[in-house]
Amino acid sequence: MALVYECAWRVLHALLHIQRTLVSWFRTRIWNVNWRFWKRALATLFFPVTLGLHNHIHRTLKMGKPTIKRGYRRFAWGLDPGSLEKLPQHVGFLIAEEEPSYKDIANLIVWCMAVGITCVSVYDNQGVFRRNHAKLSDKILKQQQELLGLDSSKYTVTFLNSSNEKPNHQVLSCQMEVRVLSADDGRLGIARAAEQLCRAVELREKSSMDIDVSTLDSMLRDSQKHIPDPDLVLGFGPVRSTLGFLPWHIHLTEFISLPSHIEISYEDFYGALQRYATCEQRQGK
Amino acid sequence: MSWIREGELSLIERLSANILKAGPMPKHVAFIMDGNRRYARKRQVERQEGHTQGFDKLAETLRWCLNLDIREVTVYAFSIENFKRSKEEVDGLMELAKQKFSRLLEEQENLEKHGVCIRVLGDLMLLPLDLQQVIAKAVVSTRKHNKCFLNVCFAYTSRHEITNAVKEMAWGVEEGLIKSSDVSEALLSKCLYSSSSPDPDLLIRTSGEVRLSDFLLWQTSYSCLVFQSVLWPEYSFWNLCEAILQYQLNYLPLQKAKDLHKEQQALQQLEADRRCVAELLMHHGSGNGKPTDAQSRQEHLLSYVAEREERVQGFLGALQHRRDRYFTDLAALTALA
């Protein structure tokens, strides 16, 4: 009998895997098809005669600029961040996929910048981004220029790799901070703060009775450069877990999962922001 | 309504349970039972009725877990933040809790039969004394049971729990039981209220909210999180199966992440030990001025690790004793009253 159950379980999981693959396949397909369909529809609507030239028409029609910036073009599609009820201040990207695409992450960061999010954390539990932070920071600059064009000079990015690092230029001109986090900032960060407090107790500078939630919170906030707790974490990939993302700081964070960050579109990102805007926090009440 | 519900699954439920059980099953499941008030509003019944039905659903869910061989369940019953609610609602919830824990005491036989151990995690001092006493009695009377475990988080937030663990370690340092250099991630885990449980494999939150609301932040770092839109009093066996399926789909990558984390933790411990040994040698070695060779260094390291482990064990023993005493004393107070 156990064998029959095991077979049934295997069949069930095989079906689920097939369903998953199909869904993600369709997601990318439908997006592409949709995109082509809309281009054609708009072209037909406005310039019915020049149907064959829809690419050129679309360029002049939507952007008013001779070049289409991939990704940024979608700002023009009525997905205006101003229409959102609330916007997160600090967004975390939790990448739980084997092969990270630096370009897509850079795109996401530039979109955040453009909608007015002031702080972004990029996290993976294996420390891939921490090791390759230079690559990511280069990509951000590149995408910033490509997507925002001339506007990009208005935005300054401060890039922090580890929590002990000082910002490399003055924060005054900065509109956005990007941090790269790894598992070391999580539980280990709390344990380090605890060790520091215990050392103060050992040296008789503090008593154990002095320790409360706000002591620990302010210590951990210091180690995170006084950046507010993340309001929203976007988890990319099939894994449904925080994978050790700043356990102390996520007490009120909303988690939204997206299937993958690879080839992510502005619509998907905007959809997640929209979902965040509808989340209501009752703060225990 | 009692805590333990007798009864079996229907044929189709049993069949599905057996199929699920052919795969990896979570050993410990945590629930954020959200949506009682929305349920009451939807059904146009009193708010308190929503909470009562929520409790009944917990009893039912515990039975499903037992049928599915899930031996440990942790539930978020009342957050410290919930004290901000209206006095009427807080009083109602305290009364409900008192009633249910008293009821639990009447069910001793049943609890013994199933070997249910009840633990209450949280800052009990924040509760009315009579409720504290009933809780202590329930905890003490089921302490020896070891077949299944129900952890009720009451007057709990994870930040408080972590802070409390830091305080306990600071107490250990004050008492001279441990050194500040013994503080580590592993030690902190063992000072949490949940020290006797493994980390939950699966966390389920109902009613469509997608945050942790200060619940088990530390312990769920590598757990599978499942957010379901159903309101808690409407939770069904099939919802639970769906969550377990999600867990099974996430099983391998999560296992990998956990293993990686364990490796990193071991490395950090080794590094910390080496640092301490180097410091010690600096202190003692400065007298004779001889450089130490690799072999004696290794010996020093081994003996240091043994000493540290002994210190930590002694401290954890003292901590456990102190916690047990707290509950025993509280329960004894009731006997006198």
Coordinates of C-alpha atoms in Angstrom, one line a residue:
Chain A
M1 CA 0.0 0.0 0.0
A2 CA 2.9 2.3 0.9
L3 CA 4.2 1.8 -2.6
V4 CA 0.9 2.9 -4.2
Y5 CA 0.9 6.1 -2.0
E6 CA 4.4 6.9 -3.0
C7 CA 3.6 6.5 -6.7
A8 CA 0.6 8.7 -6.3
W9 CA 2.8 11.3 -4.5
R10 CA 5.3 11.2 -7.3
V11 CA 2.6 11.6 -9.9
L12 CA 1.1 14.5 -8.0
H13 CA 4.5 16.3 -7.7
A14 CA 5.3 15.7 -11.3
L15 CA 2.0 17.3 -12.3
L16 CA 2.7 20.3 -10.0
H17 CA 6.2 20.7 -11.6
I18 CA 4.7 20.6 -15.1
Q19 CA 2.1 23.1 -14.0
R20 CA 4.7 25.4 -12.6
T21 CA 6.9 25.2 -15.7
L22 CA 3.9 25.8 -18.0
V23 CA 2.8 28.8 -16.0
S24 CA 6.2 30.5 -16.1
W25 CA 6.5 29.6 -19.8
F26 CA 3.2 31.2 -20.5
R27 CA 4.0 34.2 -18.4
T28 CA 7.0 35.1 -20.6
R29 CA 5.2 34.1 -23.8
I30 CA 2.0 36.0 -23.1
W31 CA 4.0 39.0 -22.2
N32 CA 5.8 39.0 -25.5
V33 CA 2.6 38.3 -27.5
N34 CA 0.8 41.0 -25.6
W35 CA 3.5 43.5 -26.3
R36 CA 3.5 42.7 -30.0
F37 CA -0.3 42.8 -30.0
W38 CA -0.5 46.2 -28.3
K39 CA 2.1 47.7 -30.6
R40 CA 0.1 46.5 -33.6
A41 CA -3.2 47.6 -32.2
L42 CA -2.0 51.1 -31.4
A43 CA -0.4 51.4 -34.8
T44 CA -3.6 50.3 -36.5
L45 CA -5.7 52.7 -34.5
F46 CA -3.6 55.8 -35.1
F47 CA -2.0 55.1 -38.4
P48 CA -4.1 52.5 -40.2
V49 CA -2.2 52.9 -43.5
T50 CA 1.3 52.4 -42.2
L51 CA 0.6 49.1 -40.6
G52 CA 3.9 47.7 -41.7
L53 CA 5.9 50.4 -40.1
H54 CA 4.5 50.0 -36.6
N55 CA 7.9 49.8 -35.0
H56 CA 8.9 53.3 -36.2
I57 CA 5.4 54.7 -35.4
H58 CA 5.4 53.4 -32.0
R59 CA 8.7 55.0 -31.3
T60 CA 7.5 58.4 -32.2
L61 CA 4.1 57.9 -30.8
K62 CA 4.9 56.8 -27.3
M63 CA 8.2 58.3 -26.4
G64 CA 8.5 61.4 -28.5
K65 CA 12.1 60.4 -28.6
P66 CA 14.0 58.7 -31.4
T67 CA 15.1 55.8 -29.3
I68 CA 13.1 53.4 -27.2
K69 CA 14.6 52.7 -23.9
R70 CA 13.8 49.1 -23.0
G71 CA 12.1 49.0 -19.7
Y72 CA 11.6 52.7 -19.3
R73 CA 9.2 52.8 -22.3
R74 CA 6.6 51.3 -20.0
F75 CA 6.5 54.4 -17.8
A76 CA 4.5 55.9 -20.6
W77 CA 1.8 53.3 -20.4
G78 CA -0.2 55.0 -17.8
L79 CA 1.4 53.2 -14.9
D80 CA 2.0 56.3 -12.9
P81 CA 3.4 55.8 -9.5
G82 CA 1.6 59.0 -8.4
S83 CA -1.7 57.0 -8.5
L84 CA -0.5 54.6 -5.8
E85 CA -2.0 55.2 -2.4
K86 CA 1.2 54.6 -0.6
L87 CA 4.8 53.9 -1.6
P88 CA 7.3 52.0 0.4
Q89 CA 10.4 53.9 1.5
H90 CA 12.6 50.9 1.7
V91 CA 12.3 47.9 -0.6
G92 CA 14.3 44.7 -0.2
F93 CA 15.0 42.4 -3.2
L94 CA 15.4 38.8 -2.0
I95 CA 16.9 36.8 -4.9
A96 CA 16.4 33.1 -4.4
E97 CA 17.4 32.0 -7.9
E98 CA 20.6 30.2 -9.0
E99 CA 21.6 32.5 -11.8
P100 CA 21.2 36.2 -10.9
S101 CA 20.8 38.6 -13.8
Y102 CA 22.6 41.8 -12.8
K103 CA 21.0 43.7 -15.6
D104 CA 17.5 43.0 -14.4
I105 CA 18.3 43.8 -10.8
A106 CA 19.8 47.1 -12.0
N107 CA 16.6 47.7 -13.9
L108 CA 14.5 47.1 -10.8
I109 CA 16.7 49.5 -8.8
V110 CA 16.4 52.2 -11.5
W111 CA 12.6 51.8 -11.5
C112 CA 12.6 52.2 -7.8
M113 CA 14.6 55.3 -8.2
A114 CA 12.3 56.7 -10.7
V115 CA 9.1 56.1 -8.7
G116 CA 10.7 57.7 -5.6
I117 CA 11.7 54.9 -3.4
T118 CA 14.7 56.1 -1.3
C119 CA 16.3 52.9 -0.2
V120 CA 16.9 49.4 -1.7
S121 CA 18.5 46.4 -0.2
V122 CA 19.6 43.5 -2.4
Y123 CA 19.9 40.2 -0.6
D124 CA 20.9 36.6 -1.4
N125 CA 21.7 34.0 1.2
Q126 CA 24.9 32.7 -0.4
G127 CA 26.6 36.1 -0.5
V128 CA 26.8 36.2 -4.3
F129 CA 26.0 39.9 -4.5
R130 CA 28.4 40.8 -1.7
R131 CA 31.2 39.1 -3.7
N132 CA 30.2 40.8 -7.0
H133 CA 29.1 44.2 -5.7
A134 CA 31.3 46.0 -8.1
K135 CA 29.6 44.4 -11.0
L136 CA 26.2 45.3 -9.7
S137 CA 27.2 48.9 -9.0
D138 CA 28.5 49.2 -12.6
K139 CA 25.3 47.8 -14.0
I140 CA 23.2 50.2 -12.0
L141 CA 25.1 53.1 -13.4
K142 CA 24.8 51.8 -16.9
Q143 CA 21.1 51.0 -16.7
Q144 CA 20.5 54.4 -15.0
Q145 CA 21.9 56.1 -18.0
E146 CA 20.2 53.8 -20.5
L147 CA 16.7 54.0 -18.9
L148 CA 16.7 57.5 -17.6
G149 CA 18.8 59.1 -20.2
L150 CA 19.5 62.8 -19.5
D151 CA 17.5 62.7 -16.4
S152 CA 19.9 60.3 -14.8
S153 CA 22.1 63.2 -13.5
K154 CA 19.3 64.1 -11.2
Y155 CA 19.7 60.9 -9.3
T156 CA 22.6 59.9 -7.1
V157 CA 23.2 56.4 -5.8
T158 CA 25.1 55.6 -2.7
F159 CA 26.3 52.1 -2.8
L160 CA 27.0 50.3 0.4
N161 CA 28.5 46.8 0.3
S162 CA 28.9 45.8 3.9
S163 CA 27.2 47.2 7.0
N164 CA 30.5 48.5 8.4
E165 CA 31.3 50.5 5.3
K166 CA 31.0 54.3 5.3
P167 CA 29.1 55.9 2.4
N168 CA 31.7 56.9 -0.2
H169 CA 30.3 60.3 -0.7
Q170 CA 28.2 62.8 1.3
V171 CA 24.6 61.8 1.8
L172 CA 23.4 65.3 1.2
S173 CA 23.1 65.0 -2.6
C174 CA 21.9 61.4 -2.4
Q175 CA 18.4 60.5 -3.2
M176 CA 18.8 56.8 -2.9
E177 CA 20.8 54.2 -1.1
V178 CA 21.5 50.8 -2.4
R179 CA 22.8 48.2 0.0
V180 CA 24.0 44.7 -0.6
L181 CA 23.1 42.3 2.2
S182 CA 24.0 38.7 2.9
A183 CA 23.1 36.2 5.6
D184 CA 25.9 37.7 7.8
D185 CA 23.7 40.8 8.4
G186 CA 20.9 38.6 9.7
R187 CA 21.0 36.4 12.8
L188 CA 24.8 36.9 13.0
G189 CA 24.3 40.7 13.1
I190 CA 21.9 40.3 16.1
A191 CA 24.4 37.9 17.8
R192 CA 27.2 40.4 17.4
A193 CA 25.0 43.2 18.9
A194 CA 24.3 40.8 21.8
E195 CA 28.0 40.1 22.3
Q196 CA 28.7 43.8 22.4
L197 CA 26.0 44.3 25.0
C198 CA 27.3 41.4 27.1
R199 CA 30.8 42.8 26.9
A200 CA 29.5 46.1 28.3
V201 CA 27.9 44.1 31.1
E202 CA 31.2 42.2 31.6
L203 CA 33.0 45.5 32.0
R204 CA 30.3 46.6 34.4
E205 CA 29.3 49.5 32.1
K206 CA 25.8 48.2 31.9
S207 CA 23.5 45.9 33.9
S208 CA 21.4 43.2 32.3
M209 CA 18.4 45.0 33.5
D210 CA 19.2 48.0 31.3
I211 CA 18.7 46.0 28.1
D212 CA 15.3 46.4 26.4
V213 CA 13.8 46.2 22.9
S214 CA 14.7 49.8 22.1
T215 CA 18.4 49.3 23.2
L216 CA 18.8 46.4 20.8
D217 CA 16.8 48.1 18.1
S218 CA 18.9 51.3 18.2
M219 CA 22.1 49.2 18.1
L220 CA 20.9 47.2 15.1
R221 CA 19.7 50.4 13.4
D222 CA 23.1 51.9 13.9
S223 CA 24.7 48.9 12.2
Q224 CA 22.3 49.4 9.3
K225 CA 23.2 53.1 8.9
H226 CA 19.9 54.4 10.3
I227 CA 18.0 53.2 7.3
P228 CA 14.3 52.6 8.0
D229 CA 13.1 49.0 8.3
P230 CA 12.1 47.5 5.0
D231 CA 8.4 48.2 4.2
L232 CA 8.3 45.7 1.4
V233 CA 10.4 42.7 0.4
L234 CA 10.0 41.3 -3.1
G235 CA 11.0 37.7 -3.2
F236 CA 12.1 36.4 -6.6
G237 CA 12.2 32.7 -7.4
P238 CA 10.3 29.6 -6.5
V239 CA 11.4 29.5 -2.8
R240 CA 8.9 30.8 -0.3
S241 CA 11.1 31.8 2.6
T242 CA 13.0 34.8 4.0
L243 CA 16.2 32.8 3.8
G244 CA 17.6 34.7 6.7
F245 CA 16.8 38.3 5.4
L246 CA 17.4 40.7 8.4
P247 CA 15.2 38.9 10.9
W248 CA 15.0 41.8 13.4
H249 CA 14.1 44.4 10.8
I250 CA 11.3 42.6 9.0
H251 CA 8.8 42.5 11.8
L252 CA 6.2 44.5 9.9
T253 CA 7.5 44.0 6.4
E254 CA 5.1 42.9 3.7
F255 CA 6.3 40.0 1.6
I256 CA 5.3 39.7 -2.1
S257 CA 6.7 36.9 -4.2
L258 CA 7.3 37.1 -7.9
P259 CA 8.2 34.0 -10.0
S260 CA 11.5 35.4 -11.3
H261 CA 13.6 38.5 -11.6
I262 CA 14.9 37.5 -15.0
E263 CA 13.3 39.5 -17.8
I264 CA 11.0 41.1 -15.3
S265 CA 8.8 43.9 -16.7
Y266 CA 7.9 47.2 -15.3
E267 CA 4.3 46.0 -15.2
D268 CA 5.1 43.2 -12.8
F269 CA 7.1 45.5 -10.6
Y270 CA 4.3 48.1 -10.7
G271 CA 1.7 45.3 -9.9
A272 CA 3.7 44.4 -6.8
L273 CA 3.7 48.1 -5.7
Q274 CA 0.0 48.2 -6.3
R275 CA -0.5 45.1 -4.1
Y276 CA 1.7 46.7 -1.4
A277 CA -0.5 49.9 -1.6
T278 CA -3.5 47.9 -0.7
C279 CA -1.9 46.2 2.4
E280 CA -3.4 47.7 5.5
Q281 CA -1.4 47.5 8.7
R282 CA -3.3 47.5 12.0
Q283 CA -0.3 47.5 14.3
G284 CA -1.9 45.0 16.6
K285 CA -5.2 46.8 16.9
Chain B
M1 CA -15.2 23.1 23.4
S2 CA -12.2 20.9 24.4
W3 CA -8.6 21.1 23.2
I4 CA -8.3 17.6 22.0
R5 CA -10.9 16.4 19.5
E6 CA -11.4 12.8 19.0
G7 CA -12.4 11.6 15.6
E8 CA -11.0 10.3 12.4
L9 CA -10.6 11.8 8.9
S10 CA -13.1 10.8 6.2
L11 CA -12.0 8.2 3.7
I12 CA -10.9 10.7 1.0
E13 CA -9.1 12.8 3.6
R14 CA -7.3 9.8 4.8
L15 CA -6.3 8.8 1.3
S16 CA -4.9 12.3 0.6
A17 CA -3.1 12.3 4.0
N18 CA -1.4 9.1 3.1
I19 CA -0.3 10.3 -0.3
L20 CA 1.1 13.5 1.3
K21 CA 2.9 11.5 3.9
A22 CA 4.8 9.6 1.2
G23 CA 6.8 12.8 0.7
P24 CA 8.8 14.9 3.2
M25 CA 6.5 16.1 6.0
P26 CA 7.0 19.2 8.2
K27 CA 7.8 18.2 11.8
H28 CA 6.9 21.5 13.3
V29 CA 4.2 23.9 11.9
A30 CA 3.6 27.5 13.1
F31 CA 0.2 29.3 12.6
I32 CA -0.7 32.9 12.6
M33 CA -4.5 32.5 13.1
D34 CA -5.6 35.7 11.5
G35 CA -9.2 36.7 10.5
N36 CA -11.4 36.0 13.5
R37 CA -12.8 39.5 13.6
R38 CA -13.3 39.7 9.8
Y39 CA -15.1 36.4 10.0
A40 CA -17.4 37.8 12.7
R41 CA -18.1 40.8 10.6
K42 CA -18.8 38.7 7.6
R43 CA -21.2 36.5 9.5
Q44 CA -22.6 39.4 11.4
V45 CA -22.0 37.8 14.8
E46 CA -20.4 39.3 17.9
R47 CA -16.6 39.8 17.8
Q48 CA -16.1 37.5 20.7
E49 CA -18.0 34.7 18.8
G50 CA -15.4 35.1 16.1
H51 CA -12.6 34.5 18.6
T52 CA -14.4 31.5 20.1
Q53 CA -14.8 29.9 16.7
G54 CA -11.2 30.6 16.1
F55 CA -10.3 28.6 19.1
D56 CA -12.5 25.7 18.0
K57 CA -10.7 25.8 14.7
L58 CA -7.4 25.4 16.5
A59 CA -8.7 22.3 18.2
E60 CA -9.7 20.9 14.9
T61 CA -6.4 21.8 13.2
L62 CA -4.5 20.1 16.0
R63 CA -6.3 17.0 15.3
W64 CA -5.5 17.2 11.6
C65 CA -1.9 17.8 12.4
L66 CA -1.9 14.7 14.6
N67 CA -3.5 12.7 11.8
L68 CA -0.8 14.0 9.5
D69 CA 2.0 13.0 11.9
I70 CA 2.9 16.6 12.7
R71 CA 4.0 16.4 16.3
E72 CA 4.7 20.0 17.1
V73 CA 2.5 23.1 16.5
T74 CA 3.2 26.7 17.5
V75 CA 0.4 29.3 17.5
Y76 CA 0.3 33.1 17.8
A77 CA -2.5 33.5 20.3
F78 CA -1.9 37.0 21.6
S79 CA 0.7 39.6 20.7
I80 CA 2.0 42.3 23.1
E81 CA 0.8 44.7 20.4
N82 CA -2.7 43.4 20.9
F83 CA -2.9 45.1 24.3
K84 CA -3.6 48.2 22.2
R85 CA -7.0 47.0 21.3
S86 CA -10.1 48.2 23.1
K87 CA -10.3 47.3 26.8
E88 CA -13.5 45.3 26.1
E89 CA -11.8 43.2 23.5
V90 CA -8.7 42.6 25.5
D91 CA -10.7 41.6 28.6
G92 CA -12.8 39.3 26.4
L93 CA -9.7 37.6 25.1
M94 CA -8.1 37.2 28.6
E95 CA -11.4 35.7 29.8
L96 CA -11.4 33.3 26.8
A97 CA -7.8 32.3 27.5
K98 CA -8.6 31.7 31.2
Q99 CA -11.6 29.6 30.3
K100 CA -9.6 27.5 27.8
F101 CA -6.6 26.9 30.0
S102 CA -8.9 25.9 32.9
R103 CA -10.7 23.6 30.6
L104 CA -7.3 22.1 29.7
L105 CA -6.7 21.3 33.3
E106 CA -9.9 19.3 33.3
E107 CA -8.7 17.3 30.4
Q108 CA -5.6 15.9 32.1
E109 CA -6.5 12.3 31.2
N110 CA -6.9 13.0 27.6
L111 CA -3.8 15.0 27.4
E112 CA -1.9 12.2 29.1
K113 CA -3.3 9.7 26.7
H114 CA -2.0 11.6 23.7
G115 CA 1.2 12.7 25.5
V116 CA 0.5 16.4 24.8
C117 CA 3.0 18.9 26.3
I118 CA 1.8 22.5 26.5
R119 CA 4.3 25.3 26.5
V120 CA 3.4 29.0 26.7
L121 CA 5.9 31.4 25.2
G122 CA 5.9 35.1 26.0
D123 CA 6.2 37.6 28.8
L124 CA 3.6 36.2 31.2
M125 CA 4.3 39.1 33.7
L126 CA 2.2 41.3 31.4
L127 CA -0.9 39.2 32.0
P128 CA -3.4 39.3 34.9
L129 CA -2.1 37.2 37.8
D130 CA -5.0 34.8 37.8
L131 CA -4.4 34.0 34.1
Q132 CA -0.7 33.6 34.8
Q133 CA -1.5 31.0 37.5
V134 CA -3.8 29.0 35.3
I135 CA -1.2 29.0 32.5
A136 CA 1.6 27.9 34.9
K137 CA -0.6 25.1 36.2
A138 CA -1.3 23.9 32.6
V139 CA 2.4 24.1 31.7
V140 CA 3.6 22.3 34.9
S141 CA 1.0 19.5 34.7
T142 CA 1.9 18.6 31.0
R143 CA 5.7 19.2 31.3
K144 CA 6.6 15.5 31.3
H145 CA 4.6 14.6 28.2
N146 CA 6.7 14.1 25.1
K147 CA 4.6 12.8 22.2
C148 CA 3.3 16.0 20.8
F149 CA 3.9 19.6 21.6
L150 CA 1.7 22.7 21.5
N151 CA 3.5 26.0 21.9
V152 CA 1.1 28.9 22.6
C153 CA 2.6 32.3 22.1
F154 CA 0.8 34.6 24.5
A155 CA 1.8 38.2 25.3
Y156 CA 4.5 37.5 22.8
T157 CA 6.5 39.4 20.1
S158 CA 9.6 38.1 18.5
R159 CA 11.6 41.2 19.3
H160 CA 10.8 40.9 22.9
E161 CA 11.8 37.2 22.8
I162 CA 15.1 38.0 21.2
T163 CA 15.7 40.9 23.6
N164 CA 14.9 38.6 26.5
A165 CA 17.4 36.1 25.2
V166 CA 20.1 38.8 25.2
K167 CA 19.1 39.7 28.7
E168 CA 19.4 36.1 29.9
M169 CA 22.9 36.0 28.4
A170 CA 23.8 39.2 30.0
W171 CA 22.6 37.7 33.3
G172 CA 24.8 34.7 32.7
V173 CA 27.8 37.1 32.2
E174 CA 26.9 39.0 35.4
E175 CA 26.7 35.8 37.3
G176 CA 30.1 34.7 35.9
L177 CA 28.6 31.6 34.3
I178 CA 29.7 32.6 30.8
K179 CA 32.1 35.1 29.2
S180 CA 30.9 37.7 26.7
S181 CA 33.0 36.0 24.0
D182 CA 30.8 32.8 24.4
V183 CA 27.8 34.7 23.0
S184 CA 27.0 33.4 19.5
E185 CA 24.2 32.8 17.2
A186 CA 23.8 29.2 18.5
L187 CA 23.8 30.3 22.1
L188 CA 21.2 33.0 21.4
S189 CA 18.9 30.4 19.8
K190 CA 19.2 28.3 23.0
C191 CA 18.1 31.3 25.2
L192 CA 14.9 32.0 23.3
Y193 CA 11.6 31.0 24.8
S194 CA 11.4 28.3 22.1
S195 CA 14.8 26.8 23.0
S196 CA 13.3 23.3 23.5
S197 CA 11.8 23.2 20.0
P198 CA 13.4 22.8 16.6
D199 CA 12.8 25.7 14.2
P200 CA 9.4 25.4 12.5
D201 CA 9.5 23.9 9.0
L202 CA 6.4 25.6 7.8
L203 CA 4.7 28.9 8.8
I204 CA 1.1 29.5 7.8
R205 CA -0.7 32.8 8.0
T206 CA -4.3 33.0 7.1
S207 CA -6.6 35.8 6.0
G208 CA -4.4 37.0 3.1
E209 CA -2.0 39.2 5.1
V210 CA 1.6 38.8 3.9
R211 CA 3.7 39.8 6.9
L212 CA 5.1 38.1 9.9
S213 CA 3.8 40.7 12.4
D214 CA 6.7 40.1 14.8
F215 CA 6.2 36.3 15.1
L216 CA 9.1 33.9 15.3
L217 CA 11.3 36.2 13.2
W218 CA 14.5 34.4 14.3
Q219 CA 13.2 30.9 14.1
T220 CA 11.5 31.1 10.7
S221 CA 14.6 32.4 8.9
Y222 CA 14.8 29.2 6.8
S223 CA 11.2 28.1 7.1
C224 CA 8.7 27.8 4.3
L225 CA 6.2 30.7 4.5
V226 CA 2.7 30.1 3.2
F227 CA 0.2 33.0 3.1
Q228 CA -3.4 31.8 2.5
S229 CA -6.4 34.0 1.9
V230 CA -8.9 32.0 3.9
L231 CA -10.1 33.4 7.2
W232 CA -9.0 31.4 10.2
P233 CA -12.4 30.1 11.4
E234 CA -13.0 28.9 7.9
Y235 CA -9.7 27.0 7.6
S236 CA -10.1 23.5 6.2
F237 CA -8.2 20.3 6.0
W238 CA -7.6 21.0 2.3
N239 CA -6.1 24.4 3.1
L240 CA -3.6 22.6 5.4
C241 CA -2.8 20.0 2.6
E242 CA -2.2 22.8 0.2
A243 CA 0.3 24.4 2.6
I244 CA 2.1 21.1 3.1
L245 CA 2.3 20.7 -0.7
Q246 CA 3.9 24.1 -0.9
Y247 CA 6.4 23.0 1.8
Q248 CA 7.2 19.8 -0.2
L249 CA 7.8 21.8 -3.3
N250 CA 10.2 24.1 -1.4
Y251 CA 11.8 21.2 0.5
L252 CA 15.1 20.7 -1.4
P253 CA 16.1 24.4 -1.9
L254 CA 15.3 25.1 1.8
Q255 CA 17.3 22.1 3.0
K256 CA 20.2 23.4 0.9
A257 CA 19.9 26.9 2.4
K258 CA 19.7 25.4 5.9
D259 CA 22.8 23.3 5.4
L260 CA 24.7 26.3 4.0
H261 CA 23.7 28.3 7.0
K262 CA 24.8 25.5 9.4
E263 CA 28.2 25.4 7.7
Q264 CA 28.6 29.2 8.0
Q265 CA 27.6 29.0 11.6
A266 CA 30.2 26.4 12.4
L267 CA 32.9 28.4 10.6
Q268 CA 32.1 31.5 12.5
Q269 CA 32.3 29.5 15.8
L270 CA 35.7 28.2 14.8
E271 CA 36.9 31.6 13.9
A272 CA 35.7 33.0 17.2
D273 CA 37.4 30.2 19.2
R274 CA 40.6 30.8 17.3
R275 CA 40.5 34.5 18.1
C276 CA 39.9 33.8 21.8
V277 CA 42.8 31.2 21.9
A278 CA 45.1 33.7 20.2
E279 CA 44.2 36.4 22.7
L280 CA 44.8 34.0 25.6
L281 CA 48.2 32.9 24.2
M282 CA 49.1 36.6 23.7
H283 CA 48.5 37.1 27.4
H284 CA 50.3 34.1 28.7
G285 CA 52.8 33.7 25.9
S286 CA 54.2 37.2 26.4
G287 CA 56.0 35.9 29.5
N288 CA 58.2 33.2 27.9
G289 CA 58.2 34.9 24.5
K290 CA 58.3 31.6 22.5
P291 CA 56.3 31.4 19.3
T292 CA 53.8 28.5 19.6
D293 CA 53.8 25.8 16.9
A294 CA 50.8 24.6 15.0
Q295 CA 50.4 21.4 17.1
S296 CA 50.3 23.1 20.5
R297 CA 48.0 25.7 19.0
Q298 CA 45.6 23.0 18.0
E299 CA 45.8 21.5 21.5
H300 CA 45.1 24.9 23.0
L301 CA 42.1 25.3 20.7
L302 CA 40.7 21.9 21.6
S303 CA 40.9 22.4 25.3
Y304 CA 39.5 25.9 24.9
V305 CA 36.5 24.5 23.0
A306 CA 35.9 21.9 25.7
E307 CA 36.0 24.6 28.4
R308 CA 33.7 26.9 26.5
E309 CA 31.2 24.1 25.9
E310 CA 31.2 23.2 29.5
R311 CA 30.6 26.8 30.5
V312 CA 27.8 27.1 28.1
Q313 CA 26.2 23.9 29.3
G314 CA 26.4 25.0 32.9
F315 CA 24.8 28.3 32.0
L316 CA 22.0 26.7 29.9
G317 CA 21.3 24.3 32.8
A318 CA 21.0 27.2 35.2
L319 CA 18.7 29.1 32.8
Q320 CA 16.4 26.1 32.4
H321 CA 16.3 25.6 36.1
R322 CA 15.3 29.2 36.6
R323 CA 12.5 29.0 34.0
D324 CA 11.2 25.8 35.4
R325 CA 11.2 27.3 38.9
Y326 CA 9.2 30.3 37.7
F327 CA 6.4 28.1 36.5
T328 CA 6.5 25.7 39.5
D329 CA 6.3 28.6 41.9
L330 CA 3.4 30.3 40.1
A331 CA 1.5 27.0 40.0
A332 CA 2.2 26.4 43.6
L333 CA 0.8 29.8 44.4
T334 CA -2.5 28.6 43.0
A335 CA -2.5 25.5 45.2
L336 CA -2.2 27.8 48.2
A337 CA -4.9 30.2 47.1

